[in-house]
CSV table of C-alpha atoms in Angstrom, one decimal:
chain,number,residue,atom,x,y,z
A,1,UNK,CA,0.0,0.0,0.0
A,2,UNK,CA,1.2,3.6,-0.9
A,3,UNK,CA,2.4,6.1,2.6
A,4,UNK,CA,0.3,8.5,0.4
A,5,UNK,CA,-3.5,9.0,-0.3
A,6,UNK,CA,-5.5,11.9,-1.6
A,7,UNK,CA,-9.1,12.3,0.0
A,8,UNK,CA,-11.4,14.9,-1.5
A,9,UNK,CA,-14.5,16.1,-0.5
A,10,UNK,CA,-17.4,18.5,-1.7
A,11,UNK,CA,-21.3,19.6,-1.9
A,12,UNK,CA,-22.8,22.0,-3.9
A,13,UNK,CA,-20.7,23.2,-7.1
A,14,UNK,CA,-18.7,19.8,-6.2
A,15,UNK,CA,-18.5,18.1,-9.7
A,16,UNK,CA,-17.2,20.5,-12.1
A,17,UNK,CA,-14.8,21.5,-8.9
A,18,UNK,CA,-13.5,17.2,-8.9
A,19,UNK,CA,-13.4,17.7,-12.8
A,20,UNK,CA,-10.6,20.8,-12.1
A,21,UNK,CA,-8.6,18.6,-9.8
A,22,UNK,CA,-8.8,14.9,-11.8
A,23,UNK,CA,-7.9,16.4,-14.9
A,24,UNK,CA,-4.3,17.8,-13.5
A,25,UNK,CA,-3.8,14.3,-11.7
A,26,UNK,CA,-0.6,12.0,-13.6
A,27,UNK,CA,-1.9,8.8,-14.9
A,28,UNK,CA,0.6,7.1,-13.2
A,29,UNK,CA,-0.2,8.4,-9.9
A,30,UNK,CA,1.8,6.7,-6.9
A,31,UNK,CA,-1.9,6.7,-4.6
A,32,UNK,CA,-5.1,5.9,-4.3
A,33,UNK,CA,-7.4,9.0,-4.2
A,34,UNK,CA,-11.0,8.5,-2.2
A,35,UNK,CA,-14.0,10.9,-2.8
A,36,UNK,CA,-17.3,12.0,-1.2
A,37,UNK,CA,-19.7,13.9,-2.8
A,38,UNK,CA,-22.9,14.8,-1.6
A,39,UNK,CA,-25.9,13.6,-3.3
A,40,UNK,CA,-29.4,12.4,-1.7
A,41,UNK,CA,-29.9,8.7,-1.2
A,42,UNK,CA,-32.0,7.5,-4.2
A,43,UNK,CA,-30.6,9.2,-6.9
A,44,UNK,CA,-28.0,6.8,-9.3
A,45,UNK,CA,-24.4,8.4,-9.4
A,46,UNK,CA,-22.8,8.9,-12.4
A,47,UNK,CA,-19.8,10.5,-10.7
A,48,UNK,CA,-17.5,8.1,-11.7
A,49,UNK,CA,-18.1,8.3,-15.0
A,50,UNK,CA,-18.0,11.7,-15.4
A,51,UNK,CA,-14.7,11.8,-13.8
A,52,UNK,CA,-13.7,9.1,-15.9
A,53,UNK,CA,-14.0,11.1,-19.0
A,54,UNK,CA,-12.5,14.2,-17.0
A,55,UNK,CA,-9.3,12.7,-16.5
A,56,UNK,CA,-6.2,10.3,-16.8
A,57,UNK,CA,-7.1,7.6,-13.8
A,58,UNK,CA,-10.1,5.3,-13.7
A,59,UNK,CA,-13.0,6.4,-11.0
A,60,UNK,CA,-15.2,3.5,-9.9
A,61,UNK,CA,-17.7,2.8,-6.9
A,62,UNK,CA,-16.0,0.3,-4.9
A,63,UNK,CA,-17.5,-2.5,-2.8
A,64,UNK,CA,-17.3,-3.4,0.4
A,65,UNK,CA,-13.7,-4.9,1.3
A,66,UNK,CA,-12.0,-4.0,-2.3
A,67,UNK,CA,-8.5,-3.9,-2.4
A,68,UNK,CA,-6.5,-0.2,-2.4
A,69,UNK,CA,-4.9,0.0,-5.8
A,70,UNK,CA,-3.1,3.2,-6.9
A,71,UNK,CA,-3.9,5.4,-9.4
A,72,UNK,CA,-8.0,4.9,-9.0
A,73,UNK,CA,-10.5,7.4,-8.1
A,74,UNK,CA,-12.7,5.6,-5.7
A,75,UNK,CA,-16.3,7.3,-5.4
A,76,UNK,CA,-18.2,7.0,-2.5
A,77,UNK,CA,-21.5,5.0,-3.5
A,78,UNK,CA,-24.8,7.1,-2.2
A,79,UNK,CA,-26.4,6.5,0.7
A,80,UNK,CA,-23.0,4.8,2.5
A,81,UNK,CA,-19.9,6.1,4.2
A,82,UNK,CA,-16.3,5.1,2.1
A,83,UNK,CA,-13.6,4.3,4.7
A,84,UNK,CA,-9.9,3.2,4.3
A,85,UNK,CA,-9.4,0.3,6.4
A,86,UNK,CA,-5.5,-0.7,6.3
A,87,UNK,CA,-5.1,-2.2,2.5
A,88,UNK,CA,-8.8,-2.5,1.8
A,89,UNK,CA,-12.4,-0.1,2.0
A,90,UNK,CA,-15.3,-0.4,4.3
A,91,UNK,CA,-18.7,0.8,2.5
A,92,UNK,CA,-20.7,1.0,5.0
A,93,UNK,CA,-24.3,2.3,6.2
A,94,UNK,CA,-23.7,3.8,9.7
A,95,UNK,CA,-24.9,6.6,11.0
A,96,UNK,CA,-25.2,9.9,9.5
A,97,UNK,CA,-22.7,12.9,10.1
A,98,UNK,CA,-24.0,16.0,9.3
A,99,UNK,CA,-26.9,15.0,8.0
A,100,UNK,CA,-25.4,13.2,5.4
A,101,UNK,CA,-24.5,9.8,4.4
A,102,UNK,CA,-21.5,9.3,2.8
A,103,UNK,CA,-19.6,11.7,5.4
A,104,UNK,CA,-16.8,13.6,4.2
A,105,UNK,CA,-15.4,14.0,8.0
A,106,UNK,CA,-15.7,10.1,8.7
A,107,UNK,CA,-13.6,9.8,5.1
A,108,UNK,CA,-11.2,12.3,6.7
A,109,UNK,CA,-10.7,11.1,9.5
A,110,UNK,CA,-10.4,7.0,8.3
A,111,UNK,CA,-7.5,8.4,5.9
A,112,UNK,CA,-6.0,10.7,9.0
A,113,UNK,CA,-5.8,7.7,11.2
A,114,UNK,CA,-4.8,4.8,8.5
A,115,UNK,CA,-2.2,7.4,6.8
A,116,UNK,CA,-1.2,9.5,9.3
A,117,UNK,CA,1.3,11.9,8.2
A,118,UNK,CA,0.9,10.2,4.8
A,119,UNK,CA,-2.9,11.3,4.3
A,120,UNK,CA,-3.9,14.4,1.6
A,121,UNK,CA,-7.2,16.4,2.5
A,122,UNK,CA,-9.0,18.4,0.0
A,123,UNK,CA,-12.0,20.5,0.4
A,124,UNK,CA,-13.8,21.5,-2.4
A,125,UNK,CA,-16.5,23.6,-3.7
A,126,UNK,CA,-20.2,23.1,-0.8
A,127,UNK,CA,-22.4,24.7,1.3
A,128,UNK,CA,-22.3,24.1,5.4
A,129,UNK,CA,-19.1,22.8,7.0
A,130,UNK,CA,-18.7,18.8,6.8
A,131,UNK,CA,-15.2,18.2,6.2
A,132,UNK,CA,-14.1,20.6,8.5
A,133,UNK,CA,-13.1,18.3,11.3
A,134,UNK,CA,-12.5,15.6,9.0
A,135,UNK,CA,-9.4,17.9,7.5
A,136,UNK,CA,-8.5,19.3,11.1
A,137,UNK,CA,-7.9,15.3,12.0
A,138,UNK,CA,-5.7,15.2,9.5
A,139,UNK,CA,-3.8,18.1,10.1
A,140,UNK,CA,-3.7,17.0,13.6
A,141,UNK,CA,-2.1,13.4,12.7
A,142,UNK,CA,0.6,15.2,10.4
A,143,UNK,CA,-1.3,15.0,7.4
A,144,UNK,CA,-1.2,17.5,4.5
A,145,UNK,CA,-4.5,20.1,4.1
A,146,UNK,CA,-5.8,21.9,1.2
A,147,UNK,CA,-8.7,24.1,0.6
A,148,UNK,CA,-10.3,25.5,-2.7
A,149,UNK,CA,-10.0,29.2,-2.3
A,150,UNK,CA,-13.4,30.4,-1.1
A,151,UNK,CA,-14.2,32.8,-3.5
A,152,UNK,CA,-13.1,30.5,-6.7
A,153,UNK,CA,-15.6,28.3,-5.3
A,154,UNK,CA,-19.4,27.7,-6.3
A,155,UNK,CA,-20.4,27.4,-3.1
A,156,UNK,CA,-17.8,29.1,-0.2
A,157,UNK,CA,-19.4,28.2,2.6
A,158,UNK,CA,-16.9,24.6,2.9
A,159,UNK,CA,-13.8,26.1,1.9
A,160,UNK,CA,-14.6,29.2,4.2
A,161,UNK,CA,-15.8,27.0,7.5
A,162,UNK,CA,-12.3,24.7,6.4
A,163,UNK,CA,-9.9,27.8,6.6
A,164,UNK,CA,-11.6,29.4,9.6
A,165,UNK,CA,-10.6,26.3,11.9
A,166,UNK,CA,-7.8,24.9,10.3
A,167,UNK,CA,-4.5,26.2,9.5
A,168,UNK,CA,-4.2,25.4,5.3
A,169,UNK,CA,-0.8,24.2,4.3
A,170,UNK,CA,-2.4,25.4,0.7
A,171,UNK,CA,-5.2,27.8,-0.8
A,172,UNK,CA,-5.6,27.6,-4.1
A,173,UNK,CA,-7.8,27.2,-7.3
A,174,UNK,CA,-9.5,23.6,-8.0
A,175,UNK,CA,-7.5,24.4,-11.8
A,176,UNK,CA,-4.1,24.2,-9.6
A,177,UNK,CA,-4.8,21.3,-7.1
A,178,UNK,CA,-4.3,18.6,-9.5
A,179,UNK,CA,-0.3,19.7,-10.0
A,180,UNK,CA,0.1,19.9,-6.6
A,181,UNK,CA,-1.7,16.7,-5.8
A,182,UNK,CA,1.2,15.6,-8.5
A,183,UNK,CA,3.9,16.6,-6.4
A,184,UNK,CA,3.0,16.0,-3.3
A,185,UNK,CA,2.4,12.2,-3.7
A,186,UNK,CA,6.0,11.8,-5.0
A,187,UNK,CA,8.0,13.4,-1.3
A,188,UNK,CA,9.0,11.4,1.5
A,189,UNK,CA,6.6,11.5,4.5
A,190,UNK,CA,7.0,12.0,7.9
A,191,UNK,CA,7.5,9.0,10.1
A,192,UNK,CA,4.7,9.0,12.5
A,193,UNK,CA,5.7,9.1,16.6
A,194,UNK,CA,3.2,9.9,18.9
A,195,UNK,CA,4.8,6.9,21.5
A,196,UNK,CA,5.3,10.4,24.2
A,197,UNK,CA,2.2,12.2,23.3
A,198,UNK,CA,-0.5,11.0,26.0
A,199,UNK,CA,-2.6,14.3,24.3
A,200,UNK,CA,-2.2,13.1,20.9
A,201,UNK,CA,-2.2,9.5,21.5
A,202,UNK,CA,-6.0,10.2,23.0
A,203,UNK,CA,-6.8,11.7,19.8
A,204,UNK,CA,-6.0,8.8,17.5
A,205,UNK,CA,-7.8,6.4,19.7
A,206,UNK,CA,-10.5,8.9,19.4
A,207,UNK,CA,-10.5,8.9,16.1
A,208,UNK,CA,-10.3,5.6,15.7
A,209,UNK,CA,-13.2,5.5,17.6
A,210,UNK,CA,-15.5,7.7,15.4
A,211,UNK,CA,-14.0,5.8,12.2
A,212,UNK,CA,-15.5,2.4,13.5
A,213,UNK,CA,-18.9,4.3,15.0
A,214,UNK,CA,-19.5,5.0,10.7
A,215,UNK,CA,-18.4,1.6,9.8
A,216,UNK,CA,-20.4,-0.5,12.4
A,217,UNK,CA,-22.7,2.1,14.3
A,218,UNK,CA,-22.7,0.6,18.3
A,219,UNK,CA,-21.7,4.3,19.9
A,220,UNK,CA,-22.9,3.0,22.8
A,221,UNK,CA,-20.9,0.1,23.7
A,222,UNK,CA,-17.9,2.2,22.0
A,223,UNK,CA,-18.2,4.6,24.0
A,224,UNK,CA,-19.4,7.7,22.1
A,225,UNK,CA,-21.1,9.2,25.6
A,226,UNK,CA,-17.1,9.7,27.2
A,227,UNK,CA,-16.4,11.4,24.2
A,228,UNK,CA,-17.2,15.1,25.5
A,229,UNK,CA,-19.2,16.7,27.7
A,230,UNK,CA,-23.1,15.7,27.7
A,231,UNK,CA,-24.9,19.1,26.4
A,232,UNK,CA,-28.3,20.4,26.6
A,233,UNK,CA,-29.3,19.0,23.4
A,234,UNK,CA,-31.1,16.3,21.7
A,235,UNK,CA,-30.5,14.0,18.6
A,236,UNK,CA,-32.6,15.5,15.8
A,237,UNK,CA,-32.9,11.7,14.3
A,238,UNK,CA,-32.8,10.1,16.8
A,239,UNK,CA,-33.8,12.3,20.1
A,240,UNK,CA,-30.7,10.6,22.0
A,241,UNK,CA,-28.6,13.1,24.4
A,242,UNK,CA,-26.2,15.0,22.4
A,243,UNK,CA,-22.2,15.1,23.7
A,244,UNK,CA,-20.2,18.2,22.9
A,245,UNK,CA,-17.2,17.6,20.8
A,246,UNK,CA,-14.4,20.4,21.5
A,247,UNK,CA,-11.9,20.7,18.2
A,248,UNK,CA,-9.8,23.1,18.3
A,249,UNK,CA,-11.9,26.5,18.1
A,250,UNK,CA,-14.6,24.2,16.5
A,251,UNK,CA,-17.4,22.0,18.4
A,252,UNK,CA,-19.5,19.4,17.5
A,253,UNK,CA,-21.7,16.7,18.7
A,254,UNK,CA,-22.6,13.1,18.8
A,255,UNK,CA,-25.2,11.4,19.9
A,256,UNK,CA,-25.5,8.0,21.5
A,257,UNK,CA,-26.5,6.2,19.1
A,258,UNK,CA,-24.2,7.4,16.6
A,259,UNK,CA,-25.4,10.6,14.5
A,260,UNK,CA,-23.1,13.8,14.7
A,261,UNK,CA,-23.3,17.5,13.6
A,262,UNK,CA,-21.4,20.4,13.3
A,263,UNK,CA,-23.1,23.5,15.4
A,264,UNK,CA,-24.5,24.5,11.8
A,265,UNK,CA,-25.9,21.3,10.6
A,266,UNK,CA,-27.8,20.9,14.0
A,267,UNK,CA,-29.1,24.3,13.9
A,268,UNK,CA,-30.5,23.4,10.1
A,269,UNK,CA,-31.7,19.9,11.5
A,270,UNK,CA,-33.3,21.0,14.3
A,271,UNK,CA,-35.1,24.4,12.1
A,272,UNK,CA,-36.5,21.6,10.0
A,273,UNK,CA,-37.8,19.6,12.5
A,274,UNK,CA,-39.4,22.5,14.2
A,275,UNK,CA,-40.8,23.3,10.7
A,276,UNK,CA,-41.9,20.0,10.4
A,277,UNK,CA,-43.7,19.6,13.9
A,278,UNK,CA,-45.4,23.4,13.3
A,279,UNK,CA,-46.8,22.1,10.2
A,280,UNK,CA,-48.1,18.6,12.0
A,281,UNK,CA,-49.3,20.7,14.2
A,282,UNK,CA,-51.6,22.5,11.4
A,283,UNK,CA,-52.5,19.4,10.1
A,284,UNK,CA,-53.9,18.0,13.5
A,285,UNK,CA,-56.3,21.4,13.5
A,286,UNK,CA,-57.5,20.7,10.0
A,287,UNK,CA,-58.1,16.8,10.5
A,288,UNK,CA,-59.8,17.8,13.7
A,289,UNK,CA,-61.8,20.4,12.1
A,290,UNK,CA,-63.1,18.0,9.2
A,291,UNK,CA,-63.9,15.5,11.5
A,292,UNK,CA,-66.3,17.7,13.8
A,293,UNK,CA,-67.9,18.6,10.5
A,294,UNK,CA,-68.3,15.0,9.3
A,295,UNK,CA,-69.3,14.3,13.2
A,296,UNK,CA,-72.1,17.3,12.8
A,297,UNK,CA,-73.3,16.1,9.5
A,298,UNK,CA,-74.3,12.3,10.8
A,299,UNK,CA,-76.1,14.4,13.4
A,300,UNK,CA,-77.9,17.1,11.2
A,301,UNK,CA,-78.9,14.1,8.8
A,302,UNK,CA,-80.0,12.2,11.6
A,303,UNK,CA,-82.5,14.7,12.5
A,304,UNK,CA,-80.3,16.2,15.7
A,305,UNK,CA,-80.1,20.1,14.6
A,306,UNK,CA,-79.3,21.3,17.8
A,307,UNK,CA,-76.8,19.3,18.7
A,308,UNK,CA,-75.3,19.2,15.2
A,309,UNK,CA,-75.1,22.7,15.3
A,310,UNK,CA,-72.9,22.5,18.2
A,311,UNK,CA,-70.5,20.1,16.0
A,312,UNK,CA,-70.6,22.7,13.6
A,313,UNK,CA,-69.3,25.6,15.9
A,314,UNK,CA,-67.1,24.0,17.2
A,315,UNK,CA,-65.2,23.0,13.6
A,316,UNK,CA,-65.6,27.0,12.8
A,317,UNK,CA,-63.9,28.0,15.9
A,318,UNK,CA,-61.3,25.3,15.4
A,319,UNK,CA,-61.0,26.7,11.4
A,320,UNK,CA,-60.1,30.3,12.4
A,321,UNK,CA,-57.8,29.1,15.1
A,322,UNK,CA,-55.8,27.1,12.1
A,323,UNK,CA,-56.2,30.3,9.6
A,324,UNK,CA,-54.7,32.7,12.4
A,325,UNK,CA,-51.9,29.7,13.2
A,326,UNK,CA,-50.9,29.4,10.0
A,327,UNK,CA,-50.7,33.0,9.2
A,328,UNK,CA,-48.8,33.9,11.9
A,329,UNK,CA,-46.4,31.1,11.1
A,330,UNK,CA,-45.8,32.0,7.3
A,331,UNK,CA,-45.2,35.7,8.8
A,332,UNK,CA,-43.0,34.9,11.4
A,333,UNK,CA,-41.2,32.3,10.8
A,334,UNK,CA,-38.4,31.0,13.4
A,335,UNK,CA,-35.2,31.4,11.3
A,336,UNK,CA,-35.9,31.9,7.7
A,337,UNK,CA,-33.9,30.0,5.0
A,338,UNK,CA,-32.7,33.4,3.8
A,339,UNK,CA,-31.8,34.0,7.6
A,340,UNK,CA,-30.0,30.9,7.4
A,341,UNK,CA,-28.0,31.5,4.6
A,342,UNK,CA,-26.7,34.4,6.1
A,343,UNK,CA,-25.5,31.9,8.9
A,344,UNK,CA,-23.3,29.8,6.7
């Protein structure tokens, strides 16, 4: 197996960004490269294929214990995590991180704790911040960081969250990451000693930790709970108590069961679910509303008038109180998504 790999990862604007990078790459690259892209669950990627045709090396979906070659692009598949595991991959359905499933942090942080000094991070083109403590684990172990200048970027809000916490060893265009990648592949890496480092020695096992929480899920019985600090927060998936994560000047959380978040993918998680829950609520008043009619109807037809009548109040109060709901909720909304952009 090579002492060097390349792991990429991006969001929105995230293809034509990959495209840049795979095109500069040598075609007899001395690594493997690994790759997440976000895309939802049932849609059928065609990522490999496009970056296929963009480049030099082959990009493929691998399977679930496929050997590391060099010189392949492996793709994460949709709807499962791609981790390095020694001389093979794991493609695996644990939990989500950030919402999102395949992770880029729990890519990250498989190639920071397999490769140590030896491991490449890339972030790319994307909106949010998943990949930020991915490349900070890298970093961390010795490994080499890179980040798509924000403003070259599609979407800033990944390259921007990657440079605000981490410490880039480079900034530059996707056009100009491919030569570098070139280079960087071919030097001599750092041997790895951390035999005197109790603080960094934690880390790793920490890592290690999280790496085998996305491959197996158990966070339990692995301990995810003596992680951090317990918080005042709940799982948005899951309702399980949230742990706080301290990274750095970064903080994130995981849950007992396995999900994690940055601070801004729980604040979007938990505005959806309070979106959701307002508008169950508004369906509750209307189903409630139709019923007392349908209630007061059986009555009226029945020949009851007077007590159908009372039915029929009672659905007309119950109406206005959903009108006024509703339009107070459509004119005050909690955060709006505009409000939230602004956050990212």
């Amino acid at each position: 197996m090579s002492k060097r790999c390349i792991v990429m990862g991006a969001s929105a604007g995230g293809v034509e960004a990959f495209k840049d990078v795979v095109s500069g790459l040598a075609a007899d690259l001395p690594a493997p490269v690994f790759i997440v892209l976000h895309i939802p669950p049932y849609v059928v990627s065609s990522l490999p294929t496009i970056l296929s045709a963009a480049g030099p090396l082959k990009a493929v979906h691998p399977k679930d214990g496929d050997k590391i070659k060099n010189g392949v692009i492996y793709v994460a598949p949709p709807d499962h995590h791609l981790l390095i595991d020694k001389n093979k991959m794991a493609v695996r359905k644990g939990p989500k991180e950030n919402r999102f499933r395949p992770s880029i942090d729990a890519l990250f942080r498989s190639a920071a704790y397999i490769y140590g000094p030896g491991a490449i991070g890339v972030i790319l083109s994307g909106a949010l911040d998943d990949g930020t403590s991915g490349l900070w684990s890298i970093q961390q172990l010795g490994g080499v960081s890179i980040v798509q200048t924000p403003n070259q970027a599609r979407f800033e809000s990944m390259p921007r969250s990657a440079l605000e916490y981490v410490e880039a060893n480079y900034q530059m265009s996707s056009l100009e990451i491919g030569a570098l990648l070139n280079r960087l592949v071919s030097e001599p890496v750092a041997p790895e000693d951390y035999s005197e480092d109790k603080e960094m020695d934690e880390l790793k096992k920490r890592i290690k930790t999280e790496v085998d929480i996305a491959a197996e899920a158990g966070a339990l019985q692995k301990g995810a709970t003596q992680m951090g600090e317990p918080s005042y927060y709940t799982c948005p998936e899951c309702h399980g108590v949230l742990v706080k994560i301290s990274e750095g000047g970064a903080s994130r959380f995981r849950c007992h069961t396995g999900h994690a978040y940055t601070d801004s993918a729980l604040l979007e998680a938990v505005m959806e679910t309070s979106e959701e829950t307002l508008w169950q609520v508004i369906r509750g008043l209307e189903e409630s509303v139709m019923l007392l009619n349908d209630m007061g109807k059986k009555l009226a037809d029945a020949g009851n008038s007077k007590r159908a009548n009372i039915f029929f109040d009672q659905a007309r109060t119950l109406e206005q109180r959903s009108i006024n709901f509703q339009s107070d909720a459509l004119k005050h909304p909690i955060l709006s998504g505009d409000n939230l952009g602004q956050l990212q």
